[in-house]
Each structure stands twice: as structure tokens, then as C-alpha cells.
PDB file of C-alpha atoms in Angstrom:
ATOM      1  CA  MET A   1       2.097  -9.388 -21.104  1.00 48.00           C
ATOM      2  CA  SER A   2       4.133  -8.493 -24.140  1.00 47.00           C
ATOM      3  CA  GLN A   3       5.467 -10.976 -26.665  1.00 51.00           C
ATOM      4  CA  ILE A   4       9.085 -10.287 -25.646  1.00 65.00           C
ATOM      5  CA  GLN A   5      10.691 -13.338 -24.036  1.00 76.00           C
ATOM      6  CA  GLN A   6      10.468 -12.786 -20.287  1.00 96.00           C
ATOM      7  CA  PHE A   7      12.291 -14.673 -17.573  1.00 98.00           C
ATOM      8  CA  VAL A   8      12.218 -15.295 -13.859  1.00 98.00           C
ATOM      9  CA  PHE A   9      15.139 -16.543 -11.807  1.00 99.00           C
ATOM     10  CA  HIS A  10      15.718 -18.913  -8.915  1.00 98.00           C
ATOM     11  CA  LEU A  11      18.953 -19.649  -7.115  1.00 96.00           C
ATOM     12  CA  VAL A  12      20.113 -23.161  -7.982  1.00 96.00           C
ATOM     13  CA  PRO A  13      19.414 -25.164  -4.823  1.00 92.00           C
ATOM     14  CA  ASN A  14      22.351 -26.883  -3.145  1.00 88.00           C
ATOM     15  CA  GLN A  15      20.178 -29.979  -2.929  1.00 86.00           C
ATOM     16  CA  LEU A  16      17.615 -31.100  -5.469  1.00 84.00           C
ATOM     17  CA  HIS A  17      15.306 -34.079  -5.405  1.00 82.00           C
ATOM     18  CA  GLY A  18      15.644 -35.376  -8.959  1.00 89.00           C
ATOM     19  CA  ASN A  19      15.203 -32.840 -11.746  1.00 94.00           C
ATOM     20  CA  VAL A  20      12.123 -31.147 -10.310  1.00 96.00           C
ATOM     21  CA  LEU A  21      11.881 -27.963  -8.277  1.00 97.00           C
ATOM     22  CA  TYR A  22       9.335 -28.537  -5.497  1.00 97.00           C
ATOM     23  CA  PRO A  23       7.623 -26.106  -3.112  1.00 97.00           C
ATOM     24  CA  LEU A  24       8.738 -26.545   0.486  1.00 96.00           C
ATOM     25  CA  ASN A  25       5.483 -28.166   1.661  1.00 97.00           C
ATOM     26  CA  SER A  26       5.821 -30.816  -1.065  1.00 97.00           C
ATOM     27  CA  LEU A  27       9.441 -31.426  -0.102  1.00 96.00           C
ATOM     28  CA  TRP A  28       8.429 -32.200   3.488  1.00 97.00           C
ATOM     29  CA  LYS A  29       6.547 -35.213   2.097  1.00 96.00           C
ATOM     30  CA  ILE A  30       9.085 -36.515  -0.422  1.00 96.00           C
ATOM     31  CA  ALA A  31      12.479 -35.370   0.889  1.00 95.00           C
ATOM     32  CA  PRO A  32      12.170 -34.220   4.518  1.00 96.00           C
ATOM     33  CA  GLU A  33      15.933 -33.913   4.991  1.00 94.00           C
ATOM     34  CA  ILE A  34      16.111 -31.388   2.144  1.00 94.00           C
ATOM     35  CA  ALA A  35      13.022 -29.556   3.427  1.00 94.00           C
ATOM     36  CA  GLU A  36      14.500 -29.296   6.907  1.00 94.00           C
ATOM     37  CA  ASN A  37      17.651 -27.731   5.528  1.00 92.00           C
ATOM     38  CA  LEU A  38      15.714 -25.263   3.332  1.00 90.00           C
ATOM     39  CA  ALA A  39      13.391 -24.274   6.185  1.00 90.00           C
ATOM     40  CA  LYS A  40      16.390 -22.897   8.096  1.00 91.00           C
ATOM     41  CA  LYS A  41      16.271 -19.756   5.969  1.00 86.00           C
ATOM     42  CA  TYR A  42      13.082 -18.831   7.842  1.00 85.00           C
ATOM     43  CA  ALA A  43      14.750 -18.938  11.282  1.00 86.00           C
ATOM     44  CA  GLY A  44      13.281 -16.058  13.263  1.00 81.00           C
ATOM     45  CA  ARG A  45      10.699 -15.491  10.521  1.00 78.00           C
ATOM     46  CA  GLU A  46       8.708 -18.727  10.822  1.00 84.00           C
ATOM     47  CA  SER A  47       5.370 -16.911  10.533  1.00 82.00           C
ATOM     48  CA  ILE A  48       6.150 -16.206   6.877  1.00 83.00           C
ATOM     49  CA  GLN A  49       5.693 -19.887   6.083  1.00 87.00           C
ATOM     50  CA  LYS A  50       2.020 -19.700   7.039  1.00 87.00           C
ATOM     51  CA  ARG A  51       1.168 -16.686   4.882  1.00 91.00           C
ATOM     52  CA  TYR A  52      -1.995 -17.120   2.871  1.00 95.00           C
ATOM     53  CA  ILE A  53      -1.762 -16.193  -0.820  1.00 97.00           C
ATOM     54  CA  PRO A  54      -5.287 -15.131  -1.884  1.00 97.00           C
ATOM     55  CA  PRO A  55      -4.867 -15.227  -5.693  1.00 98.00           C
ATOM     56  CA  LEU A  56      -3.600 -18.820  -5.522  1.00 98.00           C
ATOM     57  CA  ASP A  57      -5.664 -20.011  -2.523  1.00 98.00           C
ATOM     58  CA  CYS A  58      -2.663 -21.606  -0.841  1.00 98.00           C
ATOM     59  CA  LEU A  59       0.094 -20.986   1.681  1.00 97.00           C
ATOM     60  CA  TRP A  60       3.545 -19.452   1.190  1.00 96.00           C
ATOM     61  CA  ASN A  61       5.247 -22.850   1.410  1.00 96.00           C
ATOM     62  CA  ASP A  62       2.940 -24.258  -1.296  1.00 98.00           C
ATOM     63  CA  VAL A  63       4.574 -22.127  -3.983  1.00 98.00           C
ATOM     64  CA  LEU A  64       7.878 -21.785  -5.747  1.00 98.00           C
ATOM     65  CA  MET A  65       9.322 -18.292  -5.527  1.00 98.00           C
ATOM     66  CA  PHE A  66      11.082 -16.628  -8.416  1.00 99.00           C
ATOM     67  CA  CYS A  67      12.818 -13.307  -8.837  1.00 98.00           C
ATOM     68  CA  PRO A  68      11.835 -11.154 -11.830  1.00 98.00           C
ATOM     69  CA  VAL A  69      14.943  -8.950 -11.475  1.00 98.00           C
ATOM     70  CA  PRO A  70      17.808 -10.299 -13.593  1.00 98.00           C
ATOM     71  CA  PRO A  71      20.477 -11.592 -11.199  1.00 98.00           C
ATOM     72  CA  ASP A  72      23.300  -9.593 -12.760  1.00 97.00           C
ATOM     73  CA  ARG A  73      21.471  -6.403 -11.689  1.00 97.00           C
ATOM     74  CA  LEU A  74      20.639  -7.811  -8.281  1.00 96.00           C
ATOM     75  CA  MET A  75      24.157  -9.023  -7.505  1.00 97.00           C
ATOM     76  CA  GLN A  76      25.736  -5.781  -8.721  1.00 96.00           C
ATOM     77  CA  ILE A  77      23.772  -3.764  -6.158  1.00 96.00           C
ATOM     78  CA  PHE A  78      25.300  -5.827  -3.347  1.00 97.00           C
ATOM     79  CA  ARG A  79      28.792  -5.613  -4.824  1.00 96.00           C
ATOM     80  CA  ASP A  80      28.455  -1.844  -5.290  1.00 95.00           C
ATOM     81  CA  ALA A  81      27.600  -1.589  -1.576  1.00 95.00           C
ATOM     82  CA  GLY A  82      30.843  -3.356  -0.678  1.00 94.00           C
ATOM     83  CA  TYR A  83      29.627  -6.908  -0.193  1.00 94.00           C
ATOM     84  CA  ASP A  84      32.128  -9.403  -1.566  1.00 91.00           C
ATOM     85  CA  LEU A  85      29.745 -11.993  -2.979  1.00 91.00           C
ATOM     86  CA  GLU A  86      30.837 -15.152  -4.681  1.00 93.00           C
ATOM     87  CA  PRO A  87      29.138 -15.671  -8.042  1.00 95.00           C
ATOM     88  CA  LYS A  88      25.879 -17.581  -7.704  1.00 96.00           C
ATOM     89  CA  ARG A  89      24.210 -19.992 -10.085  1.00 97.00           C
ATOM     90  CA  TRP A  90      20.650 -19.164 -11.109  1.00 98.00           C
ATOM     91  CA  LEU A  91      17.936 -21.046 -12.959  1.00 98.00           C
ATOM     92  CA  LYS A  92      16.724 -18.874 -15.850  1.00 98.00           C
ATOM     93  CA  ILE A  93      13.116 -19.809 -16.552  1.00 98.00           C
ATOM     94  CA  ALA A  94      10.980 -18.516 -19.381  1.00 97.00           C
ATOM     95  CA  ILE A  95       7.828 -17.168 -17.814  1.00 96.00           C
ATOM     96  CA  ALA A  96       5.874 -18.931 -20.563  1.00 95.00           C
ATOM     97  CA  ARG A  97       6.711 -22.214 -18.768  1.00 96.00           C
ATOM     98  CA  LEU A  98       4.557 -21.156 -15.821  1.00 97.00           C
ATOM     99  CA  GLU A  99       0.825 -21.799 -15.970  1.00 97.00           C
ATOM    100  CA  LEU A 100      -0.782 -18.365 -15.780  1.00 96.00           C
ATOM    101  CA  GLN A 101      -3.650 -19.470 -13.513  1.00 97.00           C
ATOM    102  CA  ASN A 102      -1.084 -20.758 -10.987  1.00 98.00           C
ATOM    103  CA  THR A 103       1.106 -17.651 -10.989  1.00 98.00           C
ATOM    104  CA  ALA A 104       0.848 -14.531  -8.835  1.00 98.00           C
ATOM    105  CA  ILE A 105       3.001 -11.618  -7.721  1.00 98.00           C
ATOM    106  CA  TYR A 106       3.857 -10.751  -4.138  1.00 97.00           C
ATOM    107  CA  PHE A 107       4.788  -7.093  -3.775  1.00 94.00           C
ATOM    108  CA  SER A 108       7.346  -7.028  -0.994  1.00 82.00           C
ATOM    109  CA  LYS A 109       6.438  -3.665   0.481  1.00 74.00           C
ATOM    110  CA  ASN A 110       8.847  -1.496   2.402  1.00 62.00           C
ATOM    111  CA  ARG A 111       8.162  -2.298   6.044  1.00 60.00           C
ATOM    112  CA  ALA A 112      10.137  -1.825   9.236  1.00 62.00           C
ATOM    113  CA  TYR A 113      12.930  -4.326   9.817  1.00 62.00           C
ATOM    114  CA  GLY A 114      11.385  -7.458  11.319  1.00 65.00           C
ATOM    115  CA  ASP A 115       7.821  -6.621  10.211  1.00 66.00           C
ATOM    116  CA  HIS A 116       6.674  -9.635   8.201  1.00 66.00           C
ATOM    117  CA  SER A 117       2.983  -8.721   8.024  1.00 73.00           C
ATOM    118  CA  VAL A 118       1.093  -8.867   4.742  1.00 83.00           C
ATOM    119  CA  ASP A 119      -2.373  -8.046   3.497  1.00 84.00           C
ATOM    120  CA  ASP A 120      -4.388  -8.975   0.428  1.00 90.00           C
ATOM    121  CA  SER A 121      -3.228  -5.868  -1.449  1.00 92.00           C
ATOM    122  CA  ASP A 122       0.323  -7.254  -1.415  1.00 94.00           C
ATOM    123  CA  PHE A 123      -0.704  -9.849  -4.022  1.00 97.00           C
ATOM    124  CA  ALA A 124      -1.901  -9.744  -7.624  1.00 98.00           C
ATOM    125  CA  ARG A 125      -2.366 -12.218 -10.427  1.00 97.00           C
ATOM    126  CA  LEU A 126       0.476 -12.158 -12.932  1.00 96.00           C
ATOM    127  CA  ASP A 127      -1.849 -11.131 -15.770  1.00 94.00           C
ATOM    128  CA  GLN A 128      -2.837  -8.000 -13.784  1.00 96.00           C
ATOM    129  CA  VAL A 129       0.634  -6.436 -13.756  1.00 96.00           C
ATOM    130  CA  ASP A 130       3.140  -5.061 -16.229  1.00 96.00           C
ATOM    131  CA  PHE A 131       5.888  -7.677 -15.962  1.00 96.00           C
ATOM    132  CA  ALA A 132       8.565  -5.324 -17.310  1.00 95.00           C
ATOM    133  CA  SER A 133       7.984  -3.038 -14.311  1.00 95.00           C
ATOM    134  CA  LEU A 134       8.989  -5.896 -12.003  1.00 96.00           C
ATOM    135  CA  THR A 135      12.443  -6.345 -13.532  1.00 97.00           C
ATOM    136  CA  GLN A 136      14.079  -3.251 -12.026  1.00 96.00           C
ATOM    137  CA  VAL A 137      16.020  -3.229  -8.751  1.00 97.00           C
ATOM    138  CA  PRO A 138      13.645  -1.562  -6.270  1.00 96.00           C
ATOM    139  CA  ASP A 139      14.722   1.412  -4.169  1.00 95.00           C
ATOM    140  CA  ALA A 140      13.600  -0.524  -1.071  1.00 92.00           C
ATOM    141  CA  LEU A 141      16.357  -3.078  -1.664  1.00 95.00           C
ATOM    142  CA  ARG A 142      18.961  -0.363  -2.069  1.00 96.00           C
ATOM    143  CA  ALA A 143      17.819   1.232   1.216  1.00 94.00           C
ATOM    144  CA  HIS A 144      17.801  -2.149   2.993  1.00 93.00           C
ATOM    145  CA  ILE A 145      21.365  -2.878   1.870  1.00 96.00           C
ATOM    146  CA  GLN A 146      22.576   0.554   3.015  1.00 95.00           C
ATOM    147  CA  SER A 147      20.828   0.140   6.365  1.00 94.00           C
ATOM    148  CA  ALA A 148      22.270  -3.347   6.873  1.00 94.00           C
ATOM    149  CA  ARG A 149      25.740  -2.086   6.000  1.00 94.00           C
ATOM    150  CA  SER A 150      25.534   0.804   8.477  1.00 95.00           C
ATOM    151  CA  GLU A 151      24.196  -1.527  11.219  1.00 94.00           C
ATOM    152  CA  ASN A 152      26.819  -4.196  10.445  1.00 93.00           C
ATOM    153  CA  ARG A 153      24.257  -6.935   9.766  1.00 91.00           C
ATOM    154  CA  GLN A 154      23.797  -9.277   6.845  1.00 90.00           C
ATOM    155  CA  PRO A 155      21.150  -8.018   4.389  1.00 94.00           C
ATOM    156  CA  PHE A 156      18.473 -10.212   2.890  1.00 90.00           C
ATOM    157  CA  MET A 157      18.796 -10.606  -0.860  1.00 94.00           C
ATOM    158  CA  PHE A 158      15.175 -10.049  -1.888  1.00 94.00           C
ATOM    159  CA  VAL A 159      13.840  -7.272   0.385  1.00 91.00           C
ATOM    160  CA  GLY A 160      11.524  -5.063  -1.639  1.00 93.00           C
ATOM    161  CA  VAL A 161      11.875  -7.268  -4.716  1.00 96.00           C
ATOM    162  CA  PRO A 162       8.544  -8.502  -6.093  1.00 97.00           C
ATOM    163  CA  HIS A 163       8.297 -12.285  -5.904  1.00 97.00           C
ATOM    164  CA  VAL A 164       6.759 -14.320  -8.707  1.00 99.00           C
ATOM    165  CA  LEU A 165       4.857 -17.098  -6.931  1.00 99.00           C
ATOM    166  CA  TYR A 166       4.079 -20.335  -8.717  1.00 99.00           C
ATOM    167  CA  LYS A 167       1.704 -22.908  -7.286  1.00 99.00           C
ATOM    168  CA  GLY A 168       3.116 -26.167  -8.529  1.00 96.00           C
ATOM    169  CA  GLU A 169       6.291 -28.024  -9.323  1.00 97.00           C
ATOM    170  CA  LEU A 170       8.681 -27.220 -12.137  1.00 97.00           C
ATOM    171  CA  LEU A 171      10.477 -29.757 -14.289  1.00 96.00           C
ATOM    172  CA  LEU A 172      14.017 -28.522 -14.804  1.00 96.00           C
ATOM    173  CA  ASP A 173      14.636 -30.149 -18.178  1.00 93.00           C
ATOM    174  CA  GLU A 174      15.972 -27.631 -20.682  1.00 92.00           C
ATOM    175  CA  ILE A 175      16.300 -24.879 -18.070  1.00 95.00           C
ATOM    176  CA  GLU A 176      19.300 -22.640 -18.608  1.00 96.00           C
ATOM    177  CA  ILE A 177      21.660 -22.008 -15.699  1.00 96.00           C
ATOM    178  CA  VAL A 178      23.403 -18.630 -15.561  1.00 98.00           C
ATOM    179  CA  GLU A 179      26.082 -17.420 -13.162  1.00 97.00           C
ATOM    180  CA  PHE A 180      26.515 -13.933 -11.724  1.00 94.00           C
TER     181      PHE A 180
END
């Protein structure tokens, strides 16, 4: 990775347990009411929660998920497609705060709507990819938004967007919050 300051982003959760960002499986143990609320986003896609992440030797719910695409770019794509989105608050996290050995990339490949399958080639260690290439809005997201609009359904925000996966918890001290 280059020496340029690089960031990942995470929507500010409506509910936090202290000043730490926890993976969902950890939250089930320490704050089950928060975990139950967060798990609702997987309704109809429950199998995703049991995905195995080979580079980190853990499950999907054992990691924190970050977006490498700056949120101003991401939100603008939805607004350009006619979605009237309220500004959202995002945690802006220097990638240097993440332990490299606990960080991987999930390449959200363009699959048919409702296909949540994955294979080992969908994952890579962070140090095996050009991080700058992950910061662009992918064409798959643009296509997903257009398809959702034409079918009058709500699009998912991160379809086709690579996910930065972090196995661990993250202390939120000195983390900048941005709004877009």
C-alpha cells in the first residue's frame, strides 16, 4: 500500500455499546438487544451471516465491515438516480488503525439478484490488493441501482462495493465523523 493516507468508512450505528465498534457475533454476547436490532438487516439473507472468510479464518459476523469508497461518491450515485436520501453520518477510519493480519477484502461480485453465494476467490488479504482501486464506485452498484429503480424496489447500498473486513473490535476514540 502507498504512503498516502487511506481511509475506510462505516455508517455510524444508531446504537453503540460504549465507544467500541464490535462485530455482530461479539455483540450477541455483550449487548444482545443491539445485536438483535442489527441482525434485522439480514432478513431474507440469513445465510450471509454464516459465510466463512478464508483469509481471516472466521465467519462473516466475526468481522467489522468497512466501505473503501468515500461516502460522498457513494451517496451521490443514489441521489443522481433519483433517490432522496437524508445525509448519513459515517465513521472515517484511517486504514493504518487496522491490524494488517486481521484485515481482508471481500469482492462483492456481480451476481443475480438474491444470489448470496461466495467462493474463496471472492476474498483476498488487504496487502494483496491495490487499495486505491477499491475506492471507485463500481459499475455493478450503478447497474443495481438502475435495476432497483426500474423494478420499484429499494436498492442495497453496498452491492458490488468491495468490503474491507476486519477481524476484531475498534476503539472509536479520535475517529472522525463525516456527513454526506
